[in-house]
Coordinates of C-alpha atoms in Angstrom, one line a residue:
X578 CA 4.2 -0.7 10.2
X579 CA 1.7 -3.8 11.3
X580 CA 4.7 -6.2 10.7
X581 CA 6.9 -4.5 13.0
X582 CA 4.6 -4.7 15.7
X583 CA 2.8 -7.7 15.5
X584 CA 4.8 -9.9 13.1
X585 CA 1.9 -10.1 10.4
X586 CA 2.4 -9.9 7.0
X587 CA -1.2 -8.4 5.8
X588 CA -1.6 -9.6 2.3
X589 CA -4.8 -7.8 2.5
X590 CA -3.6 -4.7 2.5
X591 CA -3.3 -3.9 -1.2
X592 CA -7.2 -4.8 -1.4
X593 CA -8.0 -2.3 1.3
X594 CA -5.9 0.2 -1.5
X595 CA -8.3 -1.4 -4.3
X596 CA -11.4 -0.4 -1.9
X597 CA -10.3 3.1 -1.7
X598 CA -9.5 3.2 -5.4
X599 CA -13.3 1.9 -6.1
X600 CA -14.8 4.0 -3.6
X601 CA -13.2 7.0 -4.6
X602 CA -13.5 6.5 -8.6
X603 CA -17.2 5.9 -7.9
X604 CA -17.8 9.3 -6.1
X605 CA -15.6 11.3 -8.7
X606 CA -17.8 9.7 -11.6
X607 CA -20.8 10.5 -9.2
X608 CA -20.0 14.2 -9.0
X609 CA -18.1 14.6 -12.5
X610 CA -20.7 12.7 -14.8
X611 CA -20.2 13.5 -18.4
X612 CA -18.8 16.9 -17.7
X613 CA -15.2 17.0 -16.1
X614 CA -15.1 20.8 -15.8
X615 CA -18.5 21.4 -14.2
X616 CA -16.8 21.0 -10.4
X617 CA -13.6 21.8 -9.5
X618 CA -10.9 18.9 -9.4
X619 CA -9.5 19.5 -5.9
X620 CA -13.0 19.7 -4.4
X621 CA -14.1 16.2 -6.1
X622 CA -10.8 14.4 -5.5
X623 CA -10.4 15.5 -1.9
X624 CA -14.3 15.0 -1.3
X625 CA -13.9 11.5 -2.7
X626 CA -10.6 10.8 -0.5
X627 CA -12.7 12.0 2.5
X628 CA -15.2 9.7 1.9
X629 CA -12.3 6.6 1.2
X630 CA -10.4 6.9 4.3
X631 CA -13.3 6.2 6.5
X632 CA -14.3 3.5 4.5
X633 CA -10.9 2.2 4.4
X634 CA -10.3 2.5 8.2
X635 CA -13.3 0.8 9.2
X636 CA -12.5 -2.3 7.0
X637 CA -8.9 -2.3 8.3
X638 CA -10.0 -2.1 12.0
X639 CA -12.7 -4.8 11.5
X640 CA -10.2 -7.2 9.8
X641 CA -7.7 -6.6 12.7
X642 CA -10.5 -6.9 15.4
X643 CA -12.5 -10.1 14.3
X644 CA -10.1 -11.9 11.7
X645 CA -6.4 -11.2 13.3
X646 CA -6.8 -10.6 17.0
X647 CA -8.1 -13.9 17.8
X648 CA -5.3 -15.6 16.1
X649 CA -2.4 -13.3 17.9
X650 CA -1.0 -16.3 19.9
X651 CA -1.6 -18.7 17.1
X652 CA 1.3 -20.3 14.7
X653 CA 2.2 -17.6 12.4
X654 CA 1.2 -19.7 9.5
X655 CA -2.5 -19.3 10.7
X656 CA -2.6 -15.9 10.6
X657 CA -1.2 -15.8 7.2
X658 CA -3.5 -17.8 5.7
X659 CA -6.1 -15.9 7.4
X660 CA -4.9 -13.0 5.6
X661 CA -5.0 -14.3 2.2
X662 CA -8.5 -15.4 3.1
X663 CA -9.4 -11.8 4.0
X664 CA -7.9 -10.8 0.8
X665 CA -10.1 -12.8 -1.5
X666 CA -12.9 -12.0 0.7
X667 CA -12.6 -8.6 0.0
X668 CA -11.9 -9.1 -3.6
X669 CA -15.0 -10.9 -4.1
X670 CA -17.4 -8.3 -2.2
X671 CA -16.0 -5.8 -4.4
X672 CA -16.5 -8.0 -7.6
X673 CA -20.1 -8.4 -6.4
X674 CA -20.6 -4.5 -5.4
X675 CA -18.9 -2.9 -8.6
X676 CA -18.8 -5.9 -11.1
X677 CA -15.9 -7.4 -13.1
X678 CA -15.4 -4.4 -15.3
X679 CA -12.9 -1.9 -15.0
X680 CA -14.1 1.6 -13.5
X681 CA -12.8 4.5 -15.4
X682 CA -11.5 7.5 -13.5
X683 CA -12.1 10.6 -15.2
X684 CA -9.2 13.0 -16.4
X685 CA -10.3 15.8 -14.3
X686 CA -6.6 17.3 -13.8
X687 CA -5.1 19.2 -16.7
X688 CA -2.9 16.9 -18.5
X689 CA 0.2 19.8 -18.2
X690 CA 3.7 18.3 -18.6
X691 CA 7.0 19.9 -17.9
X692 CA 10.2 18.7 -19.4
X693 CA 13.8 18.7 -17.6
X694 CA 16.7 17.8 -19.7
X695 CA 14.8 15.5 -21.9
X696 CA 12.8 13.8 -18.8
X697 CA 8.8 14.4 -18.8
X698 CA 6.7 15.2 -15.8
X699 CA 3.2 15.9 -15.2
X700 CA 1.3 18.1 -13.0
X701 CA -0.4 15.2 -11.7
X702 CA 2.9 13.0 -11.2
X703 CA 4.2 16.1 -9.4
X704 CA 1.3 16.0 -6.8
X705 CA 1.7 12.5 -6.2
X706 CA 5.3 12.8 -5.3
X707 CA 4.8 15.9 -2.9
X708 CA 1.8 14.2 -1.5
X709 CA 3.5 10.7 -1.0
X710 CA 6.4 12.6 0.7
X711 CA 4.5 14.7 2.9
X712 CA 2.3 11.7 4.2
X713 CA 5.4 9.5 4.8
X714 CA 7.0 12.5 6.9
X715 CA 4.0 12.7 8.7
X716 CA 3.9 9.0 9.3
X717 CA 7.7 9.3 10.7
X718 CA 6.5 12.2 13.1
X719 CA 3.5 10.1 14.4
X720 CA 6.1 6.9 15.0
X721 CA 8.9 9.0 16.5
X722 CA 7.4 11.8 18.2
X723 CA 4.0 11.1 19.7
X724 CA 2.6 8.9 22.5
X725 CA 0.9 6.6 20.2
X726 CA 4.6 6.0 18.3
X727 CA 6.1 5.6 21.7
X728 CA 3.5 3.1 22.6
X729 CA 3.7 1.5 19.1
X730 CA 7.7 1.3 19.5
X731 CA 7.2 -0.3 22.7
X732 CA 5.0 -3.0 21.7
X733 CA 6.9 -3.8 18.8
X734 CA 9.8 -4.7 21.5
X735 CA 8.1 -6.4 23.7
X736 CA 4.4 -6.7 23.9
X737 CA 4.3 -8.3 27.2
X738 CA 6.2 -5.6 29.1
X739 CA 4.4 -2.8 27.5
X740 CA 1.3 -4.0 28.5
X741 CA 2.8 -4.4 32.2
X742 CA 3.9 -0.8 31.6
X743 CA 0.4 0.5 31.1
X744 CA 0.4 0.3 27.2
X745 CA -2.9 -0.9 25.6
X746 CA -1.8 -3.3 23.5
X747 CA -5.1 -3.9 21.5
X748 CA -5.5 0.0 21.1
X749 CA -2.4 -0.1 19.6
X750 CA -2.5 -2.7 17.4
X751 CA -5.8 -1.1 16.0
X752 CA -4.4 2.1 15.5
X753 CA -1.7 0.7 13.4
X754 CA -4.2 -1.0 11.1
X755 CA -6.4 2.1 11.0
X756 CA -3.2 4.5 10.0
X757 CA -2.2 2.1 7.5
X758 CA -5.6 1.8 6.0
X759 CA -5.8 5.5 6.3
X760 CA -2.6 5.5 4.2
X761 CA -4.0 2.7 1.7
X762 CA -7.2 5.0 0.8
X763 CA -4.8 7.7 -0.1
X764 CA -2.8 5.6 -2.2
X765 CA -5.8 4.2 -3.7
X766 CA -6.8 7.3 -4.7
X767 CA -3.4 8.1 -6.2
X768 CA -3.2 4.9 -8.1
X769 CA -6.7 5.4 -9.7
X770 CA -6.0 9.0 -10.5
X771 CA -2.9 8.4 -12.3
X772 CA -3.9 5.2 -13.9
X773 CA -7.3 6.3 -14.7
X774 CA -8.9 2.8 -14.0
X775 CA -10.0 1.0 -11.0
X776 CA -10.8 -2.9 -10.8
X777 CA -11.5 -5.5 -8.1
X778 CA -8.1 -7.4 -8.7
X779 CA -6.2 -4.4 -8.4
X780 CA -5.1 -5.0 -5.0
X781 CA -3.0 -8.3 -5.4
X782 CA -0.3 -7.2 -7.5
X783 CA -0.3 -4.0 -5.3
X784 CA 0.2 -5.9 -2.4
X785 CA 2.9 -8.1 -3.6
X786 CA 4.5 -5.1 -4.9
X787 CA 4.5 -3.5 -1.6
X788 CA 5.6 -6.7 0.3
X789 CA 8.6 -6.7 -2.2
X790 CA 9.4 -3.1 -1.3
X791 CA 9.4 -4.0 2.3
X792 CA 11.3 -7.0 1.6
X793 CA 13.9 -4.9 -0.3
X794 CA 14.2 -1.9 2.3
X795 CA 14.1 -4.3 5.5
X796 CA 10.9 -5.7 6.6
X797 CA 9.7 -3.9 9.9
X798 CA 11.8 -0.9 8.8
X799 CA 9.4 2.4 7.9
X800 CA 12.4 4.1 6.2
X801 CA 13.3 1.1 4.6
X802 CA 10.2 0.3 3.3
X803 CA 10.2 3.8 1.8
X804 CA 13.6 3.4 0.1
X805 CA 12.8 -0.3 -1.3
X806 CA 9.2 1.3 -2.8
X807 CA 11.4 4.0 -4.4
X808 CA 14.2 1.6 -5.8
X809 CA 11.4 -1.0 -6.8
X810 CA 9.9 2.1 -9.1
X811 CA 12.9 3.0 -10.7
X812 CA 14.1 -0.4 -11.2
X813 CA 10.8 -1.2 -12.9
X814 CA 10.8 1.7 -15.1
X815 CA 14.2 0.7 -16.3
X816 CA 13.4 -2.3 -16.9
X817 CA 10.3 -1.7 -19.0
X818 CA 12.5 1.0 -20.9
X819 CA 15.1 -1.3 -21.9
X820 CA 13.8 -4.8 -22.0
X821 CA 12.3 -4.6 -25.4
X822 CA 16.6 -3.2 -26.6
X823 CA 17.9 -5.8 -24.4
X824 CA 15.8 -8.9 -25.8
X825 CA 15.3 -7.7 -29.6
X826 CA 11.9 -6.5 -29.2
X827 CA 11.1 -10.1 -27.9
X828 CA 9.7 -8.7 -24.5
X829 CA 7.8 -5.7 -24.3
X830 CA 7.1 -3.5 -21.4
X831 CA 4.2 -5.0 -20.0
X832 CA 6.6 -7.1 -18.4
X833 CA 7.8 -4.9 -15.9
X834 CA 5.8 -6.8 -13.1
X835 CA 8.4 -9.5 -13.5
X836 CA 11.1 -7.2 -12.2
X837 CA 9.6 -7.0 -9.1
X838 CA 9.8 -10.7 -8.5
X839 CA 13.1 -10.9 -9.7
X840 CA 14.3 -8.4 -7.1
X841 CA 12.3 -10.2 -4.4
X842 CA 14.0 -13.5 -5.3
X843 CA 17.2 -12.3 -5.3
X844 CA 16.9 -10.0 -2.1
X845 CA 15.7 -13.2 -0.2
X846 CA 18.5 -15.5 -1.4
X847 CA 21.7 -12.8 -1.0
X848 CA 20.3 -10.4 1.8
X849 CA 17.0 -11.5 3.4
X850 CA 17.1 -8.7 5.8
X851 CA 16.8 -6.2 3.3
X852 CA 19.1 -3.0 2.5
X853 CA 18.8 -1.2 5.8
X854 CA 18.6 -4.9 7.5
X855 CA 16.5 -4.0 10.7
X856 CA 16.5 -7.4 12.8
X857 CA 13.1 -8.1 14.1
X858 CA 12.9 -10.1 17.3
X859 CA 11.4 -13.8 16.9
X860 CA 8.1 -13.8 18.5
X861 CA 7.2 -16.9 20.4

């Protein structure tokens, strides 16, 4: 969404996800303590989410206002390096606040597992899938069915003309960062709840995988990014499951991250426009 509007690859986005995960984990641990059954799981998670969202939204708005906006007319390399710098700053601030150690997310949701034709899926996984689908549907509605979404698409096509037509460009771009940061907070809570841990460096690999998914589906294309994320997850899961058999045990499932970057290289070499291949005009 951000790239489609201003042509910026926000490498700090993964670290916003990390902040959401760290804030939510801290709050859940504070609420639950050593007794996971003391408070309703839904109350705890929703409460942590309601705190993590404004924190991440404020972080995204601040980064756009004070780091990216002054470089809007600068060469793309300057904005890219700034995004990497923002990522490093967020990581180091998180390290100073929460330390280097992993934070454990309490298992407050009952680990009920269902089986379908040999496949296993847990209640938590079902919740994450349904929530992600609902959020992505809401995002598409915002982009394609609201005045803000119309302004975003107009700004994406031509910022100068959109401004002449009465669109407040600064507000639209800030809104894109705020919405993206809100979704990052939700993603951070999902990741922390699913894996059970959060740590200040976790955003780096998440950001790279998000970029890979966007490139795979078609960078600047929202449905393409969603499709790319699903395909990347399937590729990683299948790779982690079969890499040991294919290499006679030489490589284990912990090499699954390698497949993300293999996919990234192949897409950039053979189909740089991605699967859905939306063309994004070059911005002067």
